[in-house]
PDB file of C-alpha atoms in Angstrom:
ATOM      1  CA  MET A   1      90.894  86.044 101.907  1.00  0.00           C
ATOM      2  CA  ALA A   2      92.740  84.227 104.693  1.00  0.00           C
ATOM      3  CA  ASN A   3      92.055  80.869 103.018  1.00  0.00           C
ATOM      4  CA  ALA A   4      93.362  82.139  99.686  1.00  0.00           C
ATOM      5  CA  ALA A   5      96.525  83.440 101.365  1.00  0.00           C
ATOM      6  CA  ARG A   6      97.091  80.085 103.107  1.00  0.00           C
ATOM      7  CA  GLN A   7      96.638  78.147  99.842  1.00  0.00           C
ATOM      8  CA  ASP A   8      99.346  80.115  98.087  1.00  0.00           C
ATOM      9  CA  PRO A   9     101.530  81.911 100.661  1.00  0.00           C
ATOM     10  CA  ASP A  10     103.853  83.307  97.962  1.00  0.00           C
ATOM     11  CA  SER A  11     101.101  85.122  96.060  1.00  0.00           C
ATOM     12  CA  PRO A  12      99.655  87.777  98.423  1.00  0.00           C
ATOM     13  CA  PHE A  13     100.650  91.283  97.420  1.00  0.00           C
ATOM     14  CA  THR A  14      99.777  94.161  99.765  1.00  0.00           C
ATOM     15  CA  LEU A  15      98.775  97.282  97.872  1.00  0.00           C
ATOM     16  CA  GLY A  16      98.958 100.670  99.539  1.00  0.00           C
ATOM     17  CA  GLY A  17      97.942 103.884  97.807  1.00  0.00           C
ATOM     18  CA  ASP A  18      98.566 102.702  94.262  1.00  0.00           C
ATOM     19  CA  SER A  19     101.733 104.766  93.926  1.00  0.00           C
ATOM     20  CA  ASN A  20     105.096 103.497  92.742  1.00  0.00           C
ATOM     21  CA  ILE A  21     103.531 100.247  91.552  1.00  0.00           C
ATOM     22  CA  LEU A  22     103.727  99.007  87.978  1.00  0.00           C
ATOM     23  CA  ALA A  23     101.390  96.082  87.388  1.00  0.00           C
ATOM     24  CA  ALA A  24     101.783  94.062  84.205  1.00  0.00           C
ATOM     25  CA  ASP A  25      99.150  94.638  81.526  1.00  0.00           C
ATOM     26  CA  SER A  26      98.185  90.972  81.984  1.00  0.00           C
ATOM     27  CA  GLY A  27      97.467  91.580  85.676  1.00  0.00           C
ATOM     28  CA  TYR A  28      98.619  89.747  88.778  1.00  0.00           C
ATOM     29  CA  PRO A  29      97.734  86.058  89.165  1.00  0.00           C
ATOM     30  CA  GLY A  30      97.687  86.028  92.978  1.00  0.00           C
ATOM     31  CA  LEU A  31      95.820  87.587  95.858  1.00  0.00           C
ATOM     32  CA  VAL A  32      96.017  91.392  96.159  1.00  0.00           C
ATOM     33  CA  ILE A  33      95.259  92.904  99.553  1.00  0.00           C
ATOM     34  CA  ARG A  34      94.459  96.617  99.409  1.00  0.00           C
ATOM     35  CA  MET A  35      95.261  98.565 102.560  1.00  0.00           C
ATOM     36  CA  ALA A  36      92.201 100.816 102.984  1.00  0.00           C
ATOM     37  CA  THR A  37      92.088 101.656 106.701  1.00  0.00           C
ATOM     38  CA  THR A  38      92.188 105.383 107.380  1.00  0.00           C
ATOM     39  CA  GLY A  39      92.294 107.663 110.382  1.00  0.00           C
ATOM     40  CA  ILE A  40      94.600 109.936 112.365  1.00  0.00           C
ATOM     41  CA  SER A  41      94.596 110.411 116.115  1.00  0.00           C
ATOM     42  CA  ALA A  42      96.945 112.314 118.396  1.00  0.00           C
ATOM     43  CA  ARG A  43      97.559 112.497 122.131  1.00  0.00           C
ATOM     44  CA  ALA A  44      99.841 114.550 124.330  1.00  0.00           C
ATOM     45  CA  VAL A  45     102.596 112.469 125.939  1.00  0.00           C
ATOM     46  CA  GLY A  46     104.253 115.131 128.094  1.00  0.00           C
ATOM     47  CA  ASP A  47     106.985 117.744 127.697  1.00  0.00           C
ATOM     48  CA  GLY A  48     105.051 119.238 124.789  1.00  0.00           C
ATOM     49  CA  SER A  49     105.428 116.034 122.760  1.00  0.00           C
ATOM     50  CA  VAL A  50     102.576 114.532 120.799  1.00  0.00           C
ATOM     51  CA  GLU A  51     102.136 110.909 119.720  1.00  0.00           C
ATOM     52  CA  VAL A  52     100.359 110.597 116.385  1.00  0.00           C
ATOM     53  CA  THR A  53      98.780 107.275 115.394  1.00  0.00           C
ATOM     54  CA  VAL A  54      97.929 106.840 111.728  1.00  0.00           C
ATOM     55  CA  GLN A  55      96.213 103.975 109.909  1.00  0.00           C
ATOM     56  CA  ALA A  56      98.209 102.353 107.087  1.00  0.00           C
ATOM     57  CA  GLY A  57      95.735 103.314 104.343  1.00  0.00           C
ATOM     58  CA  GLU A  58      95.684 106.999 105.258  1.00  0.00           C
ATOM     59  CA  PRO A  59      96.895 109.157 102.352  1.00  0.00           C
ATOM     60  CA  LEU A  60     100.345 110.505 103.179  1.00  0.00           C
ATOM     61  CA  GLN A  61      99.412 114.010 102.072  1.00  0.00           C
ATOM     62  CA  ARG A  62      96.464 114.070 104.480  1.00  0.00           C
ATOM     63  CA  LEU A  63      98.889 113.264 107.323  1.00  0.00           C
ATOM     64  CA  VAL A  64     101.272 116.020 106.217  1.00  0.00           C
ATOM     65  CA  ARG A  65      98.391 118.538 106.093  1.00  0.00           C
ATOM     66  CA  TYR A  66      97.217 117.385 109.546  1.00  0.00           C
ATOM     67  CA  ALA A  67     100.701 117.782 111.025  1.00  0.00           C
ATOM     68  CA  VAL A  68     101.092 121.264 109.567  1.00  0.00           C
ATOM     69  CA  ALA A  69      97.627 122.333 110.769  1.00  0.00           C
ATOM     70  CA  GLU A  70      98.435 121.060 114.275  1.00  0.00           C
ATOM     71  CA  HIS A  71     101.881 122.748 114.244  1.00  0.00           C
ATOM     72  CA  LEU A  72     103.681 119.395 114.441  1.00  0.00           C
ATOM     73  CA  SER A  73     107.044 119.132 112.714  1.00  0.00           C
ATOM     74  CA  GLY A  74     109.172 116.338 111.325  1.00  0.00           C
ATOM     75  CA  ILE A  75     107.333 115.052 108.264  1.00  0.00           C
ATOM     76  CA  GLU A  76     106.819 118.206 106.225  1.00  0.00           C
ATOM     77  CA  TYR A  77     109.598 117.112 103.849  1.00  0.00           C
ATOM     78  CA  LEU A  78     107.189 114.411 102.609  1.00  0.00           C
ATOM     79  CA  ALA A  79     104.888 117.038 101.082  1.00  0.00           C
ATOM     80  CA  GLY A  80     104.118 116.260  97.457  1.00  0.00           C
ATOM     81  CA  ILE A  81     104.921 112.538  97.636  1.00  0.00           C
ATOM     82  CA  PRO A  82     101.892 110.412  96.715  1.00  0.00           C
ATOM     83  CA  GLY A  83     100.824 107.200  98.384  1.00  0.00           C
ATOM     84  CA  THR A  84      99.727 105.991 101.788  1.00  0.00           C
ATOM     85  CA  VAL A  85     101.317 106.095 105.206  1.00  0.00           C
ATOM     86  CA  GLY A  86     101.692 102.290 105.219  1.00  0.00           C
ATOM     87  CA  ALA A  87     103.628 102.368 101.953  1.00  0.00           C
ATOM     88  CA  ALA A  88     105.993 105.106 103.133  1.00  0.00           C
ATOM     89  CA  PRO A  89     108.603 102.813 104.714  1.00  0.00           C
ATOM     90  CA  VAL A  90     108.947 100.638 101.604  1.00  0.00           C
ATOM     91  CA  GLN A  91     108.649 103.133  98.756  1.00  0.00           C
ATOM     92  CA  ASN A  92     110.530 106.295  97.820  1.00  0.00           C
ATOM     93  CA  THR A  93     109.172 108.042 100.903  1.00  0.00           C
ATOM     94  CA  ARG A  94     111.678 106.148 103.042  1.00  0.00           C
ATOM     95  CA  LEU A  95     114.071 108.997 102.287  1.00  0.00           C
ATOM     96  CA  ARG A  96     115.266 111.163 105.136  1.00  0.00           C
ATOM     97  CA  PRO A  97     115.431 114.924 104.482  1.00  0.00           C
ATOM     98  CA  ALA A  98     119.182 114.734 103.755  1.00  0.00           C
ATOM     99  CA  ASP A  99     118.577 111.960 101.214  1.00  0.00           C
ATOM    100  CA  ARG A 100     116.194 114.094  99.162  1.00  0.00           C
ATOM    101  CA  ARG A 101     119.238 115.408  97.282  1.00  0.00           C
ATOM    102  CA  HIS A 102     119.554 112.072  95.435  1.00  0.00           C
ATOM    103  CA  PRO A 103     116.099 112.234  93.740  1.00  0.00           C
ATOM    104  CA  ASP A 104     116.663 115.946  93.194  1.00  0.00           C
ATOM    105  CA  ARG A 105     119.911 115.108  91.373  1.00  0.00           C
ATOM    106  CA  ALA A 106     118.170 112.426  89.299  1.00  0.00           C
ATOM    107  CA  GLY A 107     115.465 114.927  88.324  1.00  0.00           C
ATOM    108  CA  TRP A 108     118.175 117.453  87.445  1.00  0.00           C
ATOM    109  CA  LEU A 109     119.896 114.818  85.279  1.00  0.00           C
ATOM    110  CA  LEU A 110     116.653 114.171  83.404  1.00  0.00           C
ATOM    111  CA  GLN A 111     116.264 117.900  82.805  1.00  0.00           C
ATOM    112  CA  GLN A 112     119.854 118.121  81.543  1.00  0.00           C
ATOM    113  CA  CYS A 113     118.948 115.384  79.048  1.00  0.00           C
ATOM    114  CA  GLY A 114     116.101 117.526  77.710  1.00  0.00           C
ATOM    115  CA  HIS A 115     113.138 116.329  79.765  1.00  0.00           C
ATOM    116  CA  HIS A 116     110.765 118.631  81.651  1.00  0.00           C
ATOM    117  CA  PRO A 117     107.747 118.538  83.983  1.00  0.00           C
ATOM    118  CA  GLY A 118     104.543 117.691  82.131  1.00  0.00           C
ATOM    119  CA  GLN A 119     106.365 116.138  79.175  1.00  0.00           C
ATOM    120  CA  ARG A 120     104.619 113.297  77.309  1.00  0.00           C
ATOM    121  CA  LEU A 121     106.968 110.294  77.164  1.00  0.00           C
ATOM    122  CA  ALA A 122     104.674 107.667  75.636  1.00  0.00           C
ATOM    123  CA  PRO A 123     100.933 107.308  75.032  1.00  0.00           C
ATOM    124  CA  GLY A 124      99.394 108.097  78.435  1.00  0.00           C
ATOM    125  CA  VAL A 125     102.790 108.345  80.209  1.00  0.00           C
ATOM    126  CA  TYR A 126     104.022 111.757  81.359  1.00  0.00           C
ATOM    127  CA  CYS A 127     106.547 113.390  83.643  1.00  0.00           C
ATOM    128  CA  SER A 128     104.645 114.849  86.588  1.00  0.00           C
ATOM    129  CA  THR A 129     103.771 118.517  86.232  1.00  0.00           C
ATOM    130  CA  ARG A 130     105.646 119.095  89.524  1.00  0.00           C
ATOM    131  CA  ARG A 131     108.711 116.845  89.196  1.00  0.00           C
ATOM    132  CA  THR A 132     110.463 115.565  86.103  1.00  0.00           C
ATOM    133  CA  LEU A 133     111.589 112.487  88.024  1.00  0.00           C
ATOM    134  CA  THR A 134     108.047 111.388  88.892  1.00  0.00           C
ATOM    135  CA  LEU A 135     106.225 109.629  86.077  1.00  0.00           C
ATOM    136  CA  VAL A 136     102.441 109.435  85.989  1.00  0.00           C
ATOM    137  CA  ALA A 137     100.010 107.305  84.001  1.00  0.00           C
ATOM    138  CA  ARG A 138      96.949 108.918  82.474  1.00  0.00           C
ATOM    139  CA  ASP A 139      94.147 107.612  80.262  1.00  0.00           C
ATOM    140  CA  GLY A 140      95.471 105.330  77.566  1.00  0.00           C
ATOM    141  CA  ALA A 141      98.650 104.333  79.417  1.00  0.00           C
ATOM    142  CA  THR A 142      99.752 100.719  79.448  1.00  0.00           C
ATOM    143  CA  ALA A 143     102.242  99.069  81.756  1.00  0.00           C
ATOM    144  CA  THR A 144     104.314  98.192  78.711  1.00  0.00           C
ATOM    145  CA  ALA A 145     104.475 101.854  77.620  1.00  0.00           C
ATOM    146  CA  PHE A 146     105.313 102.923  81.183  1.00  0.00           C
ATOM    147  CA  ALA A 147     108.110 100.340  81.523  1.00  0.00           C
ATOM    148  CA  THR A 148     109.467 101.367  78.118  1.00  0.00           C
ATOM    149  CA  ALA A 149     109.486 105.045  79.185  1.00  0.00           C
ATOM    150  CA  LEU A 150     111.404 104.131  82.363  1.00  0.00           C
ATOM    151  CA  ARG A 151     114.015 102.193  80.379  1.00  0.00           C
ATOM    152  CA  THR A 152     114.300 104.959  77.765  1.00  0.00           C
ATOM    153  CA  LEU A 153     114.888 107.666  80.388  1.00  0.00           C
ATOM    154  CA  ALA A 154     117.506 105.561  82.187  1.00  0.00           C
ATOM    155  CA  SER A 155     119.240 104.778  78.882  1.00  0.00           C
ATOM    156  CA  GLN A 156     119.323 108.438  77.842  1.00  0.00           C
ATOM    157  CA  VAL A 157     120.833 109.520  81.154  1.00  0.00           C
ATOM    158  CA  MET A 158     123.428 106.723  80.976  1.00  0.00           C
ATOM    159  CA  ARG A 159     124.330 107.560  77.376  1.00  0.00           C
ATOM    160  CA  GLN A 160     124.591 111.328  77.962  1.00  0.00           C
ATOM    161  CA  THR A 161     126.098 111.416  81.457  1.00  0.00           C
ATOM    162  CA  GLY A 162     127.491 107.973  82.256  1.00  0.00           C
ATOM    163  CA  ILE A 163     125.285 107.834  85.373  1.00  0.00           C
ATOM    164  CA  ARG A 164     123.020 104.825  85.912  1.00  0.00           C
ATOM    165  CA  LEU A 165     119.496 105.517  87.177  1.00  0.00           C
ATOM    166  CA  ARG A 166     117.590 102.668  88.832  1.00  0.00           C
ATOM    167  CA  PRO A 167     113.809 102.768  88.382  1.00  0.00           C
ATOM    168  CA  GLU A 168     111.948 102.550  91.705  1.00  0.00           C
ATOM    169  CA  PRO A 169     108.517 101.120  90.871  1.00  0.00           C
ATOM    170  CA  VAL A 170     107.621  97.760  92.362  1.00  0.00           C
ATOM    171  CA  MET A 171     106.940  95.492  89.386  1.00  0.00           C
ATOM    172  CA  VAL A 172     103.840  93.343  89.993  1.00  0.00           C
ATOM    173  CA  GLY A 173     102.854  90.458  87.754  1.00  0.00           C
ATOM    174  CA  TYR A 174     106.113  90.426  85.826  1.00  0.00           C
ATOM    175  CA  HIS A 175     108.135  87.256  85.520  1.00  0.00           C
ATOM    176  CA  MET A 176     111.775  88.237  85.912  1.00  0.00           C
TER     177      MET A 176
END
């Protein structure tokens, strides 16, 4: 793997928990490194504080459940967001609690345009059953259908409200 990365330093793509990634139907021509390390440890650091160390491949929801079970606060607002801890700083989970209002508004806009949780948008592409704003791929989905659904939703919101939505997925294997 290290040799492959040295041969083409522009190609390595680090993959976290497979969320918020849209890979082209044709695939990705370079090296993909999947972050798969897991584990959570905690230690008291004084004054009632606890330091929690988490591996990058640990599912974010497992960390949230751990924190709640241990009566630790500060990350509970991340409940329901898929992905891994290592992907959190670079994906939609980088939001602070006060910033959650922006995705909530975008989801509200989609609902005002007639969309709802669980709605089928294209073959294999649906709004999440929990959040209209979150799209999920199921059996039969293609990247092309997913990208088309993203563009269609953004176009509908722009046409009906004048507000521009920017899709968040990281596009992998697309030539822009």
